[in-house]
């Protein structure tokens, strides 16, 4: 941006000594008066001046007199104006929820090193490119007109210096917070919440609930990890109270949202935008190009820069050309014109004749070479630059690569490669500082071509012969040099400048700036590019100027050094940045010896002064006022709201959203300037419209080197009038600057194209946002004013991100107060929300060579989640205004109408069934499993039923039919004699996975007892797992515990007694010492419908449910599995499942006895010791059918991903596997199964062999792939349609597509229908609904202590409301759909595939749409490489996401924006709370299913040992 700053000019006059202190105050008051609100009848006054009040006067004098660093940083006018305005709004506060942090994360230092310069400058007077485009400036400065901006910002702030955060409010009113938290928890407990099975309290008080669970016990919630040691970052505030505060905050009325331009429609129809007539639009006439005056030929002007160097080297060889100062005590070095000529001549000769051989020289005229020189050695650079010009070699100046990870270094390498650079020129001192390899050569930088490094010091060069002399040509269209430019996206382009353009450019500068021979210039700018190169290297030689170079390192040590050089050398011209002015202003201390009367021109490079206009395309001077110009300076106060729409409207300074612009002069001599529209064809703008400024001049760059297409769009623009005619025959160059032509052909610049951000249809400039942010007390929080603003694309629009470096001495609460006030200021002034505001430790953002912030690298770090902020504040609720419209509830259509509609449409009803169970075999004549075992013990006594594999992969133990029968008899005797049990008593079997569990189960059947399998407590986590065991025993009414001696000792241990009193346990029977004699009489059930066993498990919603399995249902289930999998005594099956519930228990304990196949049992717990145990056993026993769980698959993938080659070398062969079935009660995990197949494909596993099974509480096995029938199919559905309970099939790879794999084939004897869960009516094929099942293997019902089987009796006795109303169905509680495929089954009929979508209890209804947690979690896991697991749940209509971090705690905050972004992009949801925890915190059951409700309970009760909790405002 290019504009005038009145404050800088006035303050600088004070420096010159031409204005007294009193005059300064008077001038200052006069300048500020125009920006202050005026009340009629009241005299305008400056709110805070040294003369207005004694307190302010003393404060001002104290600030001027003290020499501390913090005081020198402050801009008096800016700070006083802002503070005075803030005091008027001190009564209004904005509550910001401070994040909860782990104590270790709070205590860490915010920066590694803190080495500020002697003076730091931060102000809002003029934003340098350091903040927005990554230039070389160190401090980020405000915009022109910033004096008035102070009061605007203060008036826009709705907060105050005492703006409080949630932590302070909590600490001041902890009792209220505690009551709020208790109220929230009480309301939560009053809901139908699941029981917590991970903790226990004696004497439970049963509570009647509406879930199919056994009891609701009031008890303390569990502690996860080291939660006892956890402290939040804001005292003792509870998470639940903060969430309630967040909800209350979001209920407040916000700014009216934008018109929603995105409509979620399944036909991919986007709403056509109609122009809003109320929006401002340009109304003026079409603008016309303006022509600068003719460039009069300069007297005795050389025909080229080489000719100028030759002239001055001959006639003024002793004249000083360049003086280099140093930050240390070294004497300044002066390069004379004679030395410059001789050294350049020497270098030119060596480049052409001493590199390579005479026959094959390395460098030819026209070749490109890199100039690599540090910023403190302008003399060596100047010699190299003119040496290349004399040798007709094209120099490419670049920055010195200090490390392999320098910001933008790789892109510089791409530029060198595209330019064909093979030689790099550097100095001896610079070469020594370059990183070296082990061999001593310069290290090969990433992306760089291989370079030959040539030292240009005289001692390394040969003296040219007397007869050799370069050919001095007149300026022509040959390439003179290539100047690099860094684009907004970080790419580096090379701008080609011809010799004619370079000479004309210098002549234009000479004419405009009035340079004359032997003048002295002080240069603080980078001499390798831009204005520093144009003035101090090129134009200075043309006019024989003496340049005094002040390096950046010296400015850091002594900010007054450039002023001292002006006084010392009587300089007439100074080239600085506004940063240098501010540093000098802050460091100035009444120096009486300062005399700057010799100075006639102050050239501010980054646009604070309208002396020069910087063009990215190497067109430096498109407009500037000439000396002695009679035209007065133009100034306009424009409406910022209208500017955001690209319209110019003059406003008054009374309002908040106004911007004061200063003209930058008229068109440069010899140039033509026009303004074209930003989008579409380059058509001329209207007079009241903002556009891009284009220039037609000989002095511009000609092209991007090697990029013809981009060059044509930038350097060959032909502006068109409204009648589609060309404006001029001249070709224009795009400047990248935004502005307009005002009255009197004055040119005004409002911003840059690269700093433009289009948010919600409005355009905002990054410099304006930075200026507003820095006006809010930056000295207290922002380290040296280092701030950067950029936009990221989220949900079809750009979102503003503000990143700043935080001072190391600022507290977290102060930082969040400052962040909240910045949000208010930006919202009040610009009417736009900030999507993300992040503070990083000092000195951590990527830097440009001169210390500025590298914009593109910072943005890339943010997008990659590698920024590592120390404080972050996300505000998606106020920024995301284009979410899809919430779903409107439609009147429910009756079930009869649905059926009639499907029939009329020709769709069949969604129902399917497995094959018949009519055929009976020998063992199927028995109704009870105990009879089947007795029959097998008599007919095949030596047939091995079970083989248990130990951790080494060998056979640990086995059981034949007779051995199992005899052992079961002894266990029955144990129950009769020692346990004194009766028929129907419940016995808890607490065994590790093994053969003891199987024998104990059949022993209970022999004794007529009801077995309940219970997982034993974990020895290393007994305090959490033991209460779960005790709870199951109580709710199942177990009168006895049967276990091994080792587990019995664990139950009696001291650690166990702390968790559960041993005296509260029922009698414990140990099976290690069984009676010698067998049971005289085995129990035979009289009723097939009597209870066989109880199956207890915990669902993903935290529901602890025990279902009753009758003997008839058990036999029917075993028979169905036998037929589906073709299980016979000659078969071997490998089972790696938890044997405690569901189909895992059936396959582990029941199927082998019923079908007779040999089961090879592998405990999933043993895989933690030997991850390859399961697959090795499958290969060793040549098993064709195997069963596993998703947790087993994940363990194999995680542990064996790098060992497949060694496994293959050791003989693992899975080619014989025909079916590998994953047993689960959830939607098939397509990505996991595909990864498993791909990983073990090399050891022979066929992808077609892997399939899934599906079961639930009401029916333990509904679908199972089996050995025959078509392969499982996978369809892709539209995820957006699922949110509306609809199924829409799409192609693979379509946007928002979700892969769903068939959940196996329907088991024999099982009927399925898809019903509407609300109306209970049948629905059509390929429609989403609840899966209902009718089968003899259905469970009989839920088992509860209170006998409340009727709580959800319709789960087992549901009937359709229309159609077949007589059949009794069991409701699975899972959503899915049936689809008739083109495949045929064994009977020759078309195959019906069942696709499970998710559990009804897990569905989250947000914004009227339904979401499944697994879909959101899948997106989040892909968002960042450090996210290992995640879980999503809702609380008070807020989406809460818990992610596990696999990395250091300092990386925790990187996950917050990544999680928020991906959920917005893929699911159109705003995440309310993001919780970052350690790995392993999210509870997962034995089947690999997440226990989301238990996680929610622990989170709301502050039991999670979280690393960080972020509340998105």
Short mmCIF file of C-alpha atoms in Angstrom, two decimals, residues 912-918 1109 1113-1127 1142-1144 1146-1147 1151 1187 1221 1223-1224 1251-1256 1258-1268 1302-1313 1331-1338 1369 1378 1385 1391-1394:
data_model
loop_
_atom_site.label_atom_id
_atom_site.label_comp_id
_atom_site.label_asym_id
_atom_site.label_seq_id
_atom_site.Cartn_x
_atom_site.Cartn_y
_atom_site.Cartn_z
CA UNK A 912 -34.87 -60.31 2.56
CA UNK A 913 -34.22 -63.67 4.17
CA UNK A 914 -31.60 -66.38 4.37
CA UNK A 915 -32.08 -69.91 3.18
CA UNK A 916 -34.31 -72.46 4.92
CA UNK A 917 -33.35 -74.58 7.93
CA UNK A 918 -35.44 -77.58 6.91
CA UNK A 1109 -30.29 -66.66 25.34
CA UNK A 1113 -32.04 -69.83 20.32
CA UNK A 1114 -28.54 -71.10 21.11
CA UNK A 1115 -29.02 -74.29 19.10
CA UNK A 1116 -30.60 -72.37 16.22
CA UNK A 1117 -27.70 -69.91 16.18
CA UNK A 1118 -25.08 -72.66 16.11
CA UNK A 1119 -26.96 -74.48 13.38
CA UNK A 1120 -27.25 -71.33 11.28
CA UNK A 1121 -23.51 -70.58 11.57
CA UNK A 1122 -22.70 -74.22 10.75
CA UNK A 1123 -24.68 -74.13 7.53
CA UNK A 1124 -23.42 -70.71 6.48
CA UNK A 1125 -19.73 -71.54 7.04
CA UNK A 1126 -20.00 -75.22 6.11
CA UNK A 1127 -18.52 -76.37 9.41
CA UNK A 1142 -21.71 -61.90 21.12
CA UNK A 1143 -20.60 -63.93 18.18
CA UNK A 1144 -17.07 -64.12 19.59
CA UNK A 1146 -20.41 -68.36 20.18
CA UNK A 1147 -17.45 -69.14 17.92
CA UNK A 1151 -19.84 -73.88 17.51
CA UNK A 1187 -12.44 -65.13 12.49
CA UNK A 1221 -14.44 -62.85 8.70
CA UNK A 1223 -16.84 -60.03 13.69
CA UNK A 1224 -18.32 -56.65 14.69
CA UNK A 1251 -15.44 -60.01 4.73
CA UNK A 1252 -17.46 -58.89 7.74
CA UNK A 1253 -20.16 -60.27 10.00
CA UNK A 1254 -22.91 -58.32 11.70
CA UNK A 1255 -24.71 -58.98 14.94
CA UNK A 1256 -26.27 -56.99 17.75
CA UNK A 1258 -31.16 -58.80 19.94
CA UNK A 1259 -29.55 -61.26 17.54
CA UNK A 1260 -25.88 -62.14 17.98
CA UNK A 1261 -25.38 -63.13 14.33
CA UNK A 1262 -27.55 -61.69 11.57
CA UNK A 1263 -25.12 -61.70 8.65
CA UNK A 1264 -21.99 -63.71 7.99
CA UNK A 1265 -20.20 -64.08 4.68
CA UNK A 1266 -19.68 -67.82 4.76
CA UNK A 1267 -17.91 -69.92 2.16
CA UNK A 1268 -20.38 -69.92 -0.71
CA UNK A 1302 -21.92 -55.37 2.57
CA UNK A 1303 -22.11 -56.80 6.09
CA UNK A 1304 -22.00 -60.43 4.98
CA UNK A 1305 -24.75 -62.75 3.76
CA UNK A 1306 -27.94 -63.17 5.73
CA UNK A 1307 -27.77 -66.32 7.86
CA UNK A 1308 -30.12 -69.24 7.23
CA UNK A 1309 -33.41 -68.91 9.06
CA UNK A 1310 -33.08 -65.12 9.39
CA UNK A 1311 -35.60 -62.68 7.93
CA UNK A 1312 -34.83 -58.97 7.64
CA UNK A 1313 -37.03 -56.00 6.96
CA UNK A 1331 -33.01 -53.08 10.55
CA UNK A 1332 -35.60 -55.46 12.01
CA UNK A 1333 -34.96 -59.19 12.27
CA UNK A 1334 -37.16 -62.26 12.73
CA UNK A 1335 -35.39 -65.49 13.54
CA UNK A 1336 -35.50 -68.43 16.00
CA UNK A 1337 -32.07 -67.40 17.19
CA UNK A 1338 -33.26 -64.03 18.50
CA UNK A 1369 -39.75 -58.69 14.91
CA UNK A 1378 -31.27 -53.44 1.59
CA UNK A 1385 -26.91 -66.65 -4.77
CA UNK A 1391 -28.85 -61.55 -4.09
CA UNK A 1392 -30.09 -59.05 -1.50
CA UNK A 1393 -27.24 -57.16 0.17
CA UNK A 1394 -27.55 -55.60 3.62
#
